[in-house]
Coordinates of C-alpha atoms and ligand atoms in Angstrom, one line a residue:
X1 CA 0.0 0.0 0.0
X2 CA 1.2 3.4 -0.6
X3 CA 1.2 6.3 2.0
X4 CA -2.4 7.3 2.6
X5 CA -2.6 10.7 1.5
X6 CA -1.7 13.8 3.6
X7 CA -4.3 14.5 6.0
X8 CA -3.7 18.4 6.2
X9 CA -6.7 18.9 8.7
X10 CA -4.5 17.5 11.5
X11 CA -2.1 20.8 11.1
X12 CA -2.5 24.2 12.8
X13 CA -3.0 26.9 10.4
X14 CA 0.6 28.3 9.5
X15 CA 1.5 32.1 10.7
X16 CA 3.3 33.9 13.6
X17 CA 2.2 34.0 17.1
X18 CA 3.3 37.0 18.6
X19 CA 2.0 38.5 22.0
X20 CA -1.5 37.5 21.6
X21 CA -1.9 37.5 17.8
X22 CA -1.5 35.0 15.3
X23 CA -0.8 36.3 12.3
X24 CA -1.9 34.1 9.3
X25 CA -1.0 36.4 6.5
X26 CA 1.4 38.6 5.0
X27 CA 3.0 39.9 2.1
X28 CA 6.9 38.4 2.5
X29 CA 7.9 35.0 1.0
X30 CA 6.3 31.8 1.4
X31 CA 7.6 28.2 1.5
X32 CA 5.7 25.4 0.2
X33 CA 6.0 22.2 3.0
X34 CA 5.2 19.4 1.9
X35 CA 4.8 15.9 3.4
X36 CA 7.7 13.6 3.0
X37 CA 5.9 10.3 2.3
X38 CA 3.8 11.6 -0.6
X39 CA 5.4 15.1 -1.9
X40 CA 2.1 16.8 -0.9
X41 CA 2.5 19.9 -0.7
X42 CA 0.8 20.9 2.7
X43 CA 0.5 24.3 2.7
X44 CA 2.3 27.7 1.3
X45 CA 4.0 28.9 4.9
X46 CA 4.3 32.2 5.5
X47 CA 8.6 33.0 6.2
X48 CA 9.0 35.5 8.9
X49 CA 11.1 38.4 8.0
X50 CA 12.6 41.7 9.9
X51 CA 9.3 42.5 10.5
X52 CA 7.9 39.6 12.5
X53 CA 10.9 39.3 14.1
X54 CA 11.2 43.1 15.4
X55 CA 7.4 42.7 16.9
X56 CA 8.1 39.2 18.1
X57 CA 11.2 40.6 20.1
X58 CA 9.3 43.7 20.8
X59 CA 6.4 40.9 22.5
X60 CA 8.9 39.3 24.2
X61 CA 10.1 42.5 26.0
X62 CA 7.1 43.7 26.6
X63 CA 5.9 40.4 28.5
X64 CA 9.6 39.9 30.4
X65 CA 8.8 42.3 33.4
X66 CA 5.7 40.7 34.3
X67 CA 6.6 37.0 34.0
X68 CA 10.1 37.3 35.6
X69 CA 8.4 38.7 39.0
X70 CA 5.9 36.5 38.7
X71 CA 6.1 33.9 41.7
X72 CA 8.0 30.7 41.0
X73 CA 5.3 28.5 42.6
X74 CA 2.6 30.1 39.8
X75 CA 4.9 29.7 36.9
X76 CA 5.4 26.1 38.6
X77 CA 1.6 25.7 38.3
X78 CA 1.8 27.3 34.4
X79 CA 3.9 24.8 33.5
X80 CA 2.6 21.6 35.1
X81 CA -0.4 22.9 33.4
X82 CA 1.1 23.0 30.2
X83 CA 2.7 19.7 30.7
X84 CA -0.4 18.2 31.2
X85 CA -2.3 19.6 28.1
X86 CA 0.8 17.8 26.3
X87 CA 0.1 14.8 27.8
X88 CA -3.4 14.5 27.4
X89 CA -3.4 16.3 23.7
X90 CA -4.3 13.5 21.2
X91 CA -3.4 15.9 18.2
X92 CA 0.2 16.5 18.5
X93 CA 1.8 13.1 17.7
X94 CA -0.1 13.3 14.2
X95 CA 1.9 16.9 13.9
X96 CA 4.8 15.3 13.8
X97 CA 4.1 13.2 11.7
X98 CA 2.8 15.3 9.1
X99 CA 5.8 17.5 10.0
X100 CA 8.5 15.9 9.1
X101 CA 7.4 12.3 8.2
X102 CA 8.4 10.6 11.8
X103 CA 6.7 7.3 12.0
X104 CA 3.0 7.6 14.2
X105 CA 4.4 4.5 16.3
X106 CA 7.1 6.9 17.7
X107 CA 5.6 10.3 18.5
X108 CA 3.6 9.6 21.4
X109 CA 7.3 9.2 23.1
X110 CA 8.1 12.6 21.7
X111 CA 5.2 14.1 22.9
X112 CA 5.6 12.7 26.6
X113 CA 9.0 13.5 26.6
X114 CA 8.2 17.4 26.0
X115 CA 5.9 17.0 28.8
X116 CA 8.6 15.6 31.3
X117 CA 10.6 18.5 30.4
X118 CA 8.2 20.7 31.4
X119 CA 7.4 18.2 34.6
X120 CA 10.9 18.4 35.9
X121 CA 12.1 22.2 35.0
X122 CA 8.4 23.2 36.5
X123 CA 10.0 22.0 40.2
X124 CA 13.0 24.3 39.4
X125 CA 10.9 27.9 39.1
X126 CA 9.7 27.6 42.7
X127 CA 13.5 27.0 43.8
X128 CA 15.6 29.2 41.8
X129 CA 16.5 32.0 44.5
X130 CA 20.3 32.8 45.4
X131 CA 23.0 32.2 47.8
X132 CA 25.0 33.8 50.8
X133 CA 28.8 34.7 50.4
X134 CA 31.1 34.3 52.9
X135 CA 32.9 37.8 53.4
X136 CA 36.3 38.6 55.2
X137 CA 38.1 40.4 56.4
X138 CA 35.8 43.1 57.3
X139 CA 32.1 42.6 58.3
X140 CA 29.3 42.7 55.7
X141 CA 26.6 40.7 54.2
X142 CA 26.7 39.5 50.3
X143 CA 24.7 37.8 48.4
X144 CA 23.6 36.3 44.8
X145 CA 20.2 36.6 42.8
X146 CA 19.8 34.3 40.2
X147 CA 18.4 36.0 37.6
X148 CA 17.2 35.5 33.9
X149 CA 19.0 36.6 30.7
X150 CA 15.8 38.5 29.6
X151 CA 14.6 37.5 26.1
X152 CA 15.8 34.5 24.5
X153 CA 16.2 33.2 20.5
X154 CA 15.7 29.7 20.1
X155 CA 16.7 28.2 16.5
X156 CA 15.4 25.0 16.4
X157 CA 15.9 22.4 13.6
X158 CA 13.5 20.4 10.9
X159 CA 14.5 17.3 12.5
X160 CA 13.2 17.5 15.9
X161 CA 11.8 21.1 16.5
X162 CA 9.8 19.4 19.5
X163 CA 12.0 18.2 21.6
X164 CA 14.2 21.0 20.6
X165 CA 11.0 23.2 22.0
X166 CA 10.8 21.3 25.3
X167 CA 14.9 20.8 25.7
X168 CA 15.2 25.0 25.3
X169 CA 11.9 26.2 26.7
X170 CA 11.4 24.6 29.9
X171 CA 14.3 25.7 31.3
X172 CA 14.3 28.7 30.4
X173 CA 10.5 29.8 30.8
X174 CA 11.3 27.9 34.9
X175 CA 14.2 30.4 35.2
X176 CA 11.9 33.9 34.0
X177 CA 13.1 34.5 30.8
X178 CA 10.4 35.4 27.4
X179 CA 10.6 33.4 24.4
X180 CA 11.1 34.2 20.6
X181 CA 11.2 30.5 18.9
X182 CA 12.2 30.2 15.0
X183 CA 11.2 26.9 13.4
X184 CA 12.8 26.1 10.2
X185 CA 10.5 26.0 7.0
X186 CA 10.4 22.6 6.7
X187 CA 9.1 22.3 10.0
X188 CA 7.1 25.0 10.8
X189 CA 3.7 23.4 12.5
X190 CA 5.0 21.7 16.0
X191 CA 6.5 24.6 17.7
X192 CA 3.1 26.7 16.5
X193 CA 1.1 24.3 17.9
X194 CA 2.7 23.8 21.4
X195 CA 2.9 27.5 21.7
X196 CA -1.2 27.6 20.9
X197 CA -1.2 25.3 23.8
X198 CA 0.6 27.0 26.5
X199 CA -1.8 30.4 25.6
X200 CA -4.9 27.9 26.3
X201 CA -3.7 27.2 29.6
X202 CA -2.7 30.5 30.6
X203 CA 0.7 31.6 29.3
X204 CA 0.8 35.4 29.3
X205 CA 1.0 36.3 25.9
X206 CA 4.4 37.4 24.6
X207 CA 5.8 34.7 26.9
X208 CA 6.3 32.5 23.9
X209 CA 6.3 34.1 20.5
X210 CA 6.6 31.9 17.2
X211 CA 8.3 33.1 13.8
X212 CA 8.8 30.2 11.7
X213 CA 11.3 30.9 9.2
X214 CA 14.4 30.2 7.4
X215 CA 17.8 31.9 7.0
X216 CA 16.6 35.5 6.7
X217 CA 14.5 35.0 10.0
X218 CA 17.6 33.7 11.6
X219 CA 19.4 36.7 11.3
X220 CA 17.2 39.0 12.2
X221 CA 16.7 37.3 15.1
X222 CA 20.5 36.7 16.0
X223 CA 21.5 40.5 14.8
X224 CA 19.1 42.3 17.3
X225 CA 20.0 44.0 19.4
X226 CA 17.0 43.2 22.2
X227 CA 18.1 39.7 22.5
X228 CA 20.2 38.5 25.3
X229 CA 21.0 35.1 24.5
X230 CA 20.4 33.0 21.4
X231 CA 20.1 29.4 22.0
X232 CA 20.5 27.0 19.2
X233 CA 20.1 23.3 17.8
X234 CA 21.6 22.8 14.1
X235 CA 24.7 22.2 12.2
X236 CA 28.1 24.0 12.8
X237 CA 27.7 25.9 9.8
X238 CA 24.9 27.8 10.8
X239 CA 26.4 28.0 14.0
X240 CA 29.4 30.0 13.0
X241 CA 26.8 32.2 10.5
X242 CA 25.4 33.2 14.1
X243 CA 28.2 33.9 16.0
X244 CA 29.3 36.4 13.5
X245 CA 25.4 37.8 13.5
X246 CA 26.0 37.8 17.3
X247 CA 29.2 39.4 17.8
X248 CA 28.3 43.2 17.3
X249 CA 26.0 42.7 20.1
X250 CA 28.2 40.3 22.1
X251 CA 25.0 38.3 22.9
X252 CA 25.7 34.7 24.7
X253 CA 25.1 31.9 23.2
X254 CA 24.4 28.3 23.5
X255 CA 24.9 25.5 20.8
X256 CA 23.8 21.9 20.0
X257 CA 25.1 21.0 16.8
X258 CA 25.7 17.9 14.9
X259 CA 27.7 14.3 15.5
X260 CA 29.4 12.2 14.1
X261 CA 29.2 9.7 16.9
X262 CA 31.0 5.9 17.2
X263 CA 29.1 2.8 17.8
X264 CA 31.8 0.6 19.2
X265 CA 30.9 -2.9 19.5
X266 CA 33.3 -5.5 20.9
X267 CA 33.2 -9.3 20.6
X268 CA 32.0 -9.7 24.5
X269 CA 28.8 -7.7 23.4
X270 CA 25.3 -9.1 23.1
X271 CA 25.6 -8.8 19.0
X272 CA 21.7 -9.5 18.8
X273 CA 21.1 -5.9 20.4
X274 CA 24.0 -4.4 18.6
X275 CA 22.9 -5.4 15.4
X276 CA 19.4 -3.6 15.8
X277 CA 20.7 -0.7 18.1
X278 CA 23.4 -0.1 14.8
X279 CA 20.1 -0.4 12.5
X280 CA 17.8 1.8 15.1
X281 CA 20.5 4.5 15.5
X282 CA 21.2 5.9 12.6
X283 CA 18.9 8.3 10.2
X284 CA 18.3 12.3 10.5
X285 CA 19.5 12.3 14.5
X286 CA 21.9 14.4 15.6
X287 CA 23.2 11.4 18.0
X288 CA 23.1 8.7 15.3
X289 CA 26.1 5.9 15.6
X290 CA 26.6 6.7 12.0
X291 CA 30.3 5.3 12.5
X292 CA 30.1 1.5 13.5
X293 CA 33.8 0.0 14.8
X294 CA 33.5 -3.8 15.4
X295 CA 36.3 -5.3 17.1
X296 CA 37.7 -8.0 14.5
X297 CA 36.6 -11.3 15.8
X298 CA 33.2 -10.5 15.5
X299 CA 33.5 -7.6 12.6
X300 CA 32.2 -9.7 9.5
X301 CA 29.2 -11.3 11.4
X302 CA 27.8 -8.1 12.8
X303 CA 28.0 -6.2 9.5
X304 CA 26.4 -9.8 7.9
X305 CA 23.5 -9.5 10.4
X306 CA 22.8 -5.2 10.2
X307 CA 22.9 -5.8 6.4
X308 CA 20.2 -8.2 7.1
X309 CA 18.5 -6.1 9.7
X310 CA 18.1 -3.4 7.0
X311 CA 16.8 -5.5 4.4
X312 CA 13.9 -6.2 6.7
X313 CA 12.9 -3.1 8.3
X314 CA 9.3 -1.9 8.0
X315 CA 9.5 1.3 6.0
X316 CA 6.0 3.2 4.4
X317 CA 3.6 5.1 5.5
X318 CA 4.4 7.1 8.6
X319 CA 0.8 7.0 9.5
X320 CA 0.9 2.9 9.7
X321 CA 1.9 1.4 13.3
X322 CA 4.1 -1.1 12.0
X323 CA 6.2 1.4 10.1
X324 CA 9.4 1.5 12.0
X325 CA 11.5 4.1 9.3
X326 CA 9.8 6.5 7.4
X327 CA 11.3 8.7 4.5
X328 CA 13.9 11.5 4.8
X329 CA 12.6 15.4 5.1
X330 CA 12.8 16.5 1.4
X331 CA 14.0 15.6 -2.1
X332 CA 17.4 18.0 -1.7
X333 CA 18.2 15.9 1.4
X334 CA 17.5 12.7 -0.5
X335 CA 19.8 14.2 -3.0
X336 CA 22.0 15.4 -0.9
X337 CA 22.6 11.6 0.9
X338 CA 22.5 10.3 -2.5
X339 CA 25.5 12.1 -3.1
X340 CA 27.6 10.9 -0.7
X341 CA 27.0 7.4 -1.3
X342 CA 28.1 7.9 -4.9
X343 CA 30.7 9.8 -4.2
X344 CA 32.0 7.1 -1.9
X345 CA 31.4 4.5 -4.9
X346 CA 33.1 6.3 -7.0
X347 CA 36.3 6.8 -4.8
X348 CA 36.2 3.1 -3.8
X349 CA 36.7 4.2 0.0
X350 CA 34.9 1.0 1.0
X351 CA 32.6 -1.9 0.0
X352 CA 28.4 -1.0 -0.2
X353 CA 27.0 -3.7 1.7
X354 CA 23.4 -2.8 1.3
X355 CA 21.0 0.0 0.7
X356 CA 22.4 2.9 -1.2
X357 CA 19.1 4.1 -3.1
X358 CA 16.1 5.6 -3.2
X359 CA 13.3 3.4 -3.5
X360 CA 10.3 3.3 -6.2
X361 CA 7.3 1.3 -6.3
X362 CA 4.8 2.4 -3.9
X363 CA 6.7 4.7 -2.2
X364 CA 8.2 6.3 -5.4
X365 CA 6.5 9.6 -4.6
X366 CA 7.7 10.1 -1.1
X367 CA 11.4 10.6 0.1
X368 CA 12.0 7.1 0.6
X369 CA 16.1 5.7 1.1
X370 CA 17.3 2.3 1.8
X371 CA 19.1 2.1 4.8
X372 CA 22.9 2.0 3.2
X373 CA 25.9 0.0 4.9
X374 CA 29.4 0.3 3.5
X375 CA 31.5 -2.2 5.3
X376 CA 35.7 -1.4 5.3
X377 CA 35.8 2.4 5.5
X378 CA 38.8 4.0 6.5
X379 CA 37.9 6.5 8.9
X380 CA 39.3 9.8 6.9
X381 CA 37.2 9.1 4.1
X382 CA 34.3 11.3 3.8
X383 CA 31.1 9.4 4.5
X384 CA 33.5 8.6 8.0
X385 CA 34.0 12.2 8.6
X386 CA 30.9 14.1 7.4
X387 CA 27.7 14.7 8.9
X388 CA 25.1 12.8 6.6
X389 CA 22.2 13.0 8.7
X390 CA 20.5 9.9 6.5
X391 CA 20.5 6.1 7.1
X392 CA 24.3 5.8 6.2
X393 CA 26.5 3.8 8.3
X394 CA 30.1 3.3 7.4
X395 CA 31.3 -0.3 9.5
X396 CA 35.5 -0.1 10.5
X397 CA 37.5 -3.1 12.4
X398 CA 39.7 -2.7 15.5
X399 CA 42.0 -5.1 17.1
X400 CA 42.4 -3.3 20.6
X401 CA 40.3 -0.9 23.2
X402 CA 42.8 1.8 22.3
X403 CA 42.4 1.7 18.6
X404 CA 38.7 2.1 19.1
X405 CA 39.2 5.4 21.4
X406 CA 41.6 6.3 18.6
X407 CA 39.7 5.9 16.1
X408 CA 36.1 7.0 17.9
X409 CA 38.0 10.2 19.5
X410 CA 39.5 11.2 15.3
X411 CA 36.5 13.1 14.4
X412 CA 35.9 16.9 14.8
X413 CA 32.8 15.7 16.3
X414 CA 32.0 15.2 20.2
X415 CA 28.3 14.7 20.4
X416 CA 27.7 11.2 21.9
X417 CA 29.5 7.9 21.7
X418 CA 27.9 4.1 21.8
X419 CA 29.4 0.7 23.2
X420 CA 28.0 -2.3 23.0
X421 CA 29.7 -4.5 25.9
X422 CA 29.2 -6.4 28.9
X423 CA 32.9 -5.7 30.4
X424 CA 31.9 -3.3 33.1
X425 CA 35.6 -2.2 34.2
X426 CA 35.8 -1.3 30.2
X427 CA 33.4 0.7 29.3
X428 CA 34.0 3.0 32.5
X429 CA 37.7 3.3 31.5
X430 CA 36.2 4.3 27.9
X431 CA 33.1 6.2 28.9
X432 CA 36.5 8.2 30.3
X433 CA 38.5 8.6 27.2
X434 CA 35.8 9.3 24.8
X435 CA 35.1 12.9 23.5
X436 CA 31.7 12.9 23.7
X437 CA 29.0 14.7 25.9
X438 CA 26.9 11.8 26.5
X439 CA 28.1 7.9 26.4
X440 CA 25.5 5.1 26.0
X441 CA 26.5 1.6 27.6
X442 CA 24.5 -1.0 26.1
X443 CA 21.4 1.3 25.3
X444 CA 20.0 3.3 23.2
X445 CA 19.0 6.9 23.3
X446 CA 17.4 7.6 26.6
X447 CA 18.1 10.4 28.1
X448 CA 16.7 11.0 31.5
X449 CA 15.9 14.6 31.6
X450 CA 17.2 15.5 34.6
X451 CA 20.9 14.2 32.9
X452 CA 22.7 16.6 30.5
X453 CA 23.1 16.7 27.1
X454 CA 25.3 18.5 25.0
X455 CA 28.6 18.5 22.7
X456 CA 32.4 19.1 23.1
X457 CA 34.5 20.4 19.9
X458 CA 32.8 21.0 17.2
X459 CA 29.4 19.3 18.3
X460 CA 29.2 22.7 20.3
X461 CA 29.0 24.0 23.8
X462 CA 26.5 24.6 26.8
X463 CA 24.5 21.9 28.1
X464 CA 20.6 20.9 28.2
X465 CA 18.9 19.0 30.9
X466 CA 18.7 18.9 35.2
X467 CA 20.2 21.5 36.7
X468 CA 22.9 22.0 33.7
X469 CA 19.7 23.6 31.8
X470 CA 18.5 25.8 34.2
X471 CA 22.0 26.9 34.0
X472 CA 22.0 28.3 30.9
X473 CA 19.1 30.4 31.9
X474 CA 20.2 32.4 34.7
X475 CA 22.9 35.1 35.8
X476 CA 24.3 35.7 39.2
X477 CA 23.5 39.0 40.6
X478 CA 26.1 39.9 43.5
X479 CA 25.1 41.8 46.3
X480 CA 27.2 43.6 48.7
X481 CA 26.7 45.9 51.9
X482 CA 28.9 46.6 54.9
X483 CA 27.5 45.5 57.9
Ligands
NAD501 P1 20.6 24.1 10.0 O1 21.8 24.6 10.7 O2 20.5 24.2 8.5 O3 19.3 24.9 10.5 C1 18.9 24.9 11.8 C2 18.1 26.2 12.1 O4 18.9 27.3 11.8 C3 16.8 26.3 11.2 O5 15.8 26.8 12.0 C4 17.3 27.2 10.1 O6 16.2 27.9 9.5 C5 18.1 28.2 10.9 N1 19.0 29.0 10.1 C6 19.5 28.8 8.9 N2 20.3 29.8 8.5 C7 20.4 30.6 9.6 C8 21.1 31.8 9.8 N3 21.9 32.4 8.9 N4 21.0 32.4 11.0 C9 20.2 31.9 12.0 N5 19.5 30.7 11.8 C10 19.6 30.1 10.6 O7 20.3 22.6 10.5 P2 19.2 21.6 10.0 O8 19.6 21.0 8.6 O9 17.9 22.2 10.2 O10 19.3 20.4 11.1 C11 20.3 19.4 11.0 C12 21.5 19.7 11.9 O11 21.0 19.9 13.3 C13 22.4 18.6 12.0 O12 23.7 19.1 12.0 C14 22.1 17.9 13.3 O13 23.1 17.1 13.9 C15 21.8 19.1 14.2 N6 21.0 18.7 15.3 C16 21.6 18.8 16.6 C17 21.0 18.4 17.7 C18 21.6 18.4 19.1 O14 20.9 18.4 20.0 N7 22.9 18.5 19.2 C19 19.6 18.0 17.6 C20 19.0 17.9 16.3 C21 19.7 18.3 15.2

C-alpha cells in the first residue's frame, strides 16, 4: 500500500504568534511544505522576516517584566499545566508526523517527553533563589540573585523542532526569561502548535512568541539587538553564520550542533542488540552511531546480520503502526545523501553492503532511502568524517580498546559515543577517554531529563537538561553591603 494521502486537517493553520496575535498572513515570502511520504505539498508557509521578528522581540520584551516577578510557585503551576495539556493532547503526535514524516508508532514518546521536560524544569521555578557569600576580612553581608538573561532566541531544527521546544523552553521559561522560537520551514507546525497550547492554559502572551522561518528569519533574530541570549540546535555551519550575526551585540550563546558519533561494538557484546541498536541508531539524529567500529573477531558477522536487519525493516507510510522508518525530510536531502553514497562509490573508500538508493514502487512519490551500509571504511574518508544526517553507516575493524578510542575520538565531532559490551571495568575506562558529551553503555538513546546533554568540539558547547539547563538560563546578581 502506498502512504495514505496527507491529511492536512490534523495541522494548525501556518503564521506567527506574537503577543496574543496570530498572524496568518502577510505579504513576504512563502515556503511550500510538503509531506515527505507523498510530496504533498501541505500548505504555502508564511517566512517571517525583519518585521515579525522586530514585533516578536518587541512581545517578548514587553511580556519579560511581568513574567520574571511573577512567583516561582505560579509559573510552577503554568507549566505543570502545560505539561499536562501535552500529555493528554491526542493531536500533537499526528503533527509530527505530518511534520517531518516521523513514524505515528514513535511520536507519542516525543510528545511525553516534552511533557517531562516541562514536569521536571516546573520543580526548578519555585527553587531558583540565590546564595549567601562568605565575606572577610571586614564585616558585611553578600549575596547572589539568580536571575534570567531576559529575552531569549531559540533556533530549532527540521529534525526535531519538538523536543528542541521542550529541551530549550522549559528551562528557560522555569528560570523567567520570554521566548522568541524560529522553526525552520520545513518544519514550521509543531513549535506553532505547542505554543497555541501553553496560551490555552494560561501563558501570558508574549511569553512565547513563534516566527517560523528560514535563513533570513535567523538573522534578524540573531542580529538584534534586544536579544540576550540566542540558544541554538543545528549544524556547525549555521552556528558559525550566528556567531558572527552575534558578535556586534556580544550576545551569549548556546549551541547543540551535529555528530558524528561511534558505535563501538566488541566481541564480548550481546551482537543481537547491537545489530538492531546499529540499525535503530542511525537516520536524520543528531546522535546517530553513524560510525560502527567492530572489534575484529566478530566484525564480519555483525555487519552480515545489520545488512540483514536493513533489508527487513518496515519502511511506508508514517501514519501505519508497524512502520518503524519513514522517508527522509525532502527531495534536496535525498539528493544530498545520494551524493555521498556515490561519491564514496566512485572513490572506492569502502565496500556497499546494502542499501544505497532511493526506492520506487509504492513509495516512489515520497522521500523514501534504503538504509545504506558500506562495510571497510577508513575513517578519513568522507562518508566517516561528514555529517550525513541519512540512514548511512560506514562499519570499520579494531584489534584493541585503544584503537577504538583512537579511532572513535578522530573526528571533529564530540556529540555522543555508543558501546556495546558487557565488560563493566571497560566501558568505565572508555566512557572516560571518549570525546563525547553523553556515552550510551548498552542502550540506546534515553536520556533522562534530569541528565545533561550537549557537545564538546565541534558538536558545540552549553549543556541541556537537570540542573545543567536551568543553567543556561540564569545570571548571578552579587550583592554587597557593609555591615
Ligand atoms: P541548519 O543549521 O541548516 O538549520 C537549523 C536552524 O537554523 C533552522 O531553523 C534554520 O532555519 C536556521 N538558520 C538557517 N540559517 C540561519 C542563519 N543564517 N542564522 C540563523 N538561523 C539560521 O540545520 P538543519 O539542517 O535544520 O538540522 C540538522 C542539523 O542539526 C544537523 O547538523 C544535526 O546534527 C543538528 N542537530 C543537533 C541536535 C543536538 O541536540 N545536538 C539535535 C538535532 C539536530
Amino acid at each position: 500500500m502506498p502512504p495514505a494521502a496527507v491529511d492536512r486537517s490534523v495541522l494548525p493553520e501556518p503564521g506567527f504568534l506574537i503577543g496574543a496575535e496570530k498572524i496568518t498572513t502577510h505579504d513576504g515570502e512563502v515556503y511550500e511544505h510538503r509531506y515527505a511520504a507523498t510530496g504533498e505539498v501541505t500548505y504555502a508557509v508564511p517566512l517571517a522576516g525583519q518585521q515579525e521578528v522586530d514585533a516578536a522581540v518587541a512581545a517578548a520584551r514587553a511580556a519579560l517584566p511581568a513574567w520574571k516577578r511573577m512567583p516561582g510557585n505560579e509559573r510552577r503551576r503554568l507549566m505543570l499545566a502545560f505539561a499536562a495539556a501535552v500529555r493528554a493532547s491526542e493531536h500533537l503526535a499526528p503533527i509530527i508526523t505530518v511534520e517531518n514524516a516521523y513514524p505515528l508508532a514513535f511520536t507519542p514518546y516525543f510528545t511525553n517527553w516534552v511533557a517531562e521536560l516541562f514536569e521536571f524544569n516546573a520543580g526548578y521555578a519555585d527553587k531558583i533563589g540565590g546564595e549567601v557569600v562568605a565575606t572577610f576580612p571586614g564585616p558585611a553581608f553578600d549575596y547572589t540573585l539568580d536571575e534570567p538573561y531576559g529575552v531569549v532566541a531559540v533556533i530549532v531544527p527540521w529534525n526535531g523542532p519538538f523536543v528542541s521546544f521542550g529541551q530549550w523552553l522549559a528551562p528557560a521559561l522555569a528560570a523567567g526569561n520570554t521566548i522568541v522560537i524560529k522553526p525552520p520551514e520545513m518544519a514550521p507546525y509543531t513549535c506553532l502548535a505547542l505554543a497555541e497550547l501553553a496560551v490555552e492554559v494560561g501563558f501570558p502572551p508574549g511569553v512565547i512568541n513563534v516566527v517560523p522561518g528560514g535563513a533570513v528569519a535567523g538573522t534578524a533574530l540573531t542580529s538584534h539587538r534586544d536579544v540576550n541570549k540566542i540558544c541554538f540546535t543545528g549544524s556547525g555551519g549555521t552556528a558559525s553564520r550566528i556567531v558572527s550575526a552575534s558578535a556586534p551585540n556580544l550576545t551569549p550563546t548556546a549551541f547543540e550542533l551535529g555528530g558524528k558519533s561511534a558505535r563501538i561494538v566488541f566481541a564480548d557484546a550481546d551482537l543481537d542488540e547491537a545489530a538492531r541498536r546499529t540499525l535503530l541508531g542511525t537516520g536524520q539524529a543528531c546522535i546517530a552511531g553513524s560510525r560502527v567500529l567492530v572489534e575484529a573477531p566478530v566484525y564480519d558477522r555483525l555487519v552480515e546480520m545489520s545488512a540483514a536487519l536493513a533489508a527487513q525493516v518496515p519502511m511506508g507510510d508514517p501514519f501505519d503502526p508497524g512502520t518503524f522508518v519513514g522517508p527522509v525530510i525532502s527531495q534536496g536531502h535525498a539528493d544530498r545523501i545520494l551524493g555521498f553514497v556515490d561519491r564514496a562509490k566512485e572513490a572506492g573508500t569502502g565496500r556497499l553492503v546494502t542499501g544505497g538508493e532511493r526506492l520506487g514502487g509504492e513509495l516512489a512519490d515520497g522521500y523514501f532511502l534504503a538504509p545504506t551500509i558500506f562495510a571497510d571504511v577508513d575513517n578519513s574518508a568522507e562518508i566517516a568524517q561528514e555529517e550525513i544526517f541519512g540512514p548511512v553507516t560506514a562499519f570499520m575493524r579494531f584489534e584493541t580498546e585503544e584503537e577504538a578510542v583512537a579511532i572513535a575520538n578522530d573526528s571533529e565531532y564530540g556529540l555522543a559515543a555508543h558501546l556495546e559490551t558487557n565488560d563493566l571495568r571497560r566501558a568505565h575506562r572508555m566512557a572516560r577517554d571518549l570525546d563525547a558529551g553523553t556515552v550510551w553503555v548498552n542502550g540506546f538513546v534515553d536520556l533522562p531529563v534530569g541528565a545533561p546533554f550537549g557537545g564538546v568540539k565541534r558538536s558545540g558547547y552549553g549543556r541541556q537538561g537537570g540542573i545543567w539547563g536551568i543553567r543556561e538560563f540564569v545570571q548571578a546578581k552579587n550583592v554587597w553591603m557593609p555591615l
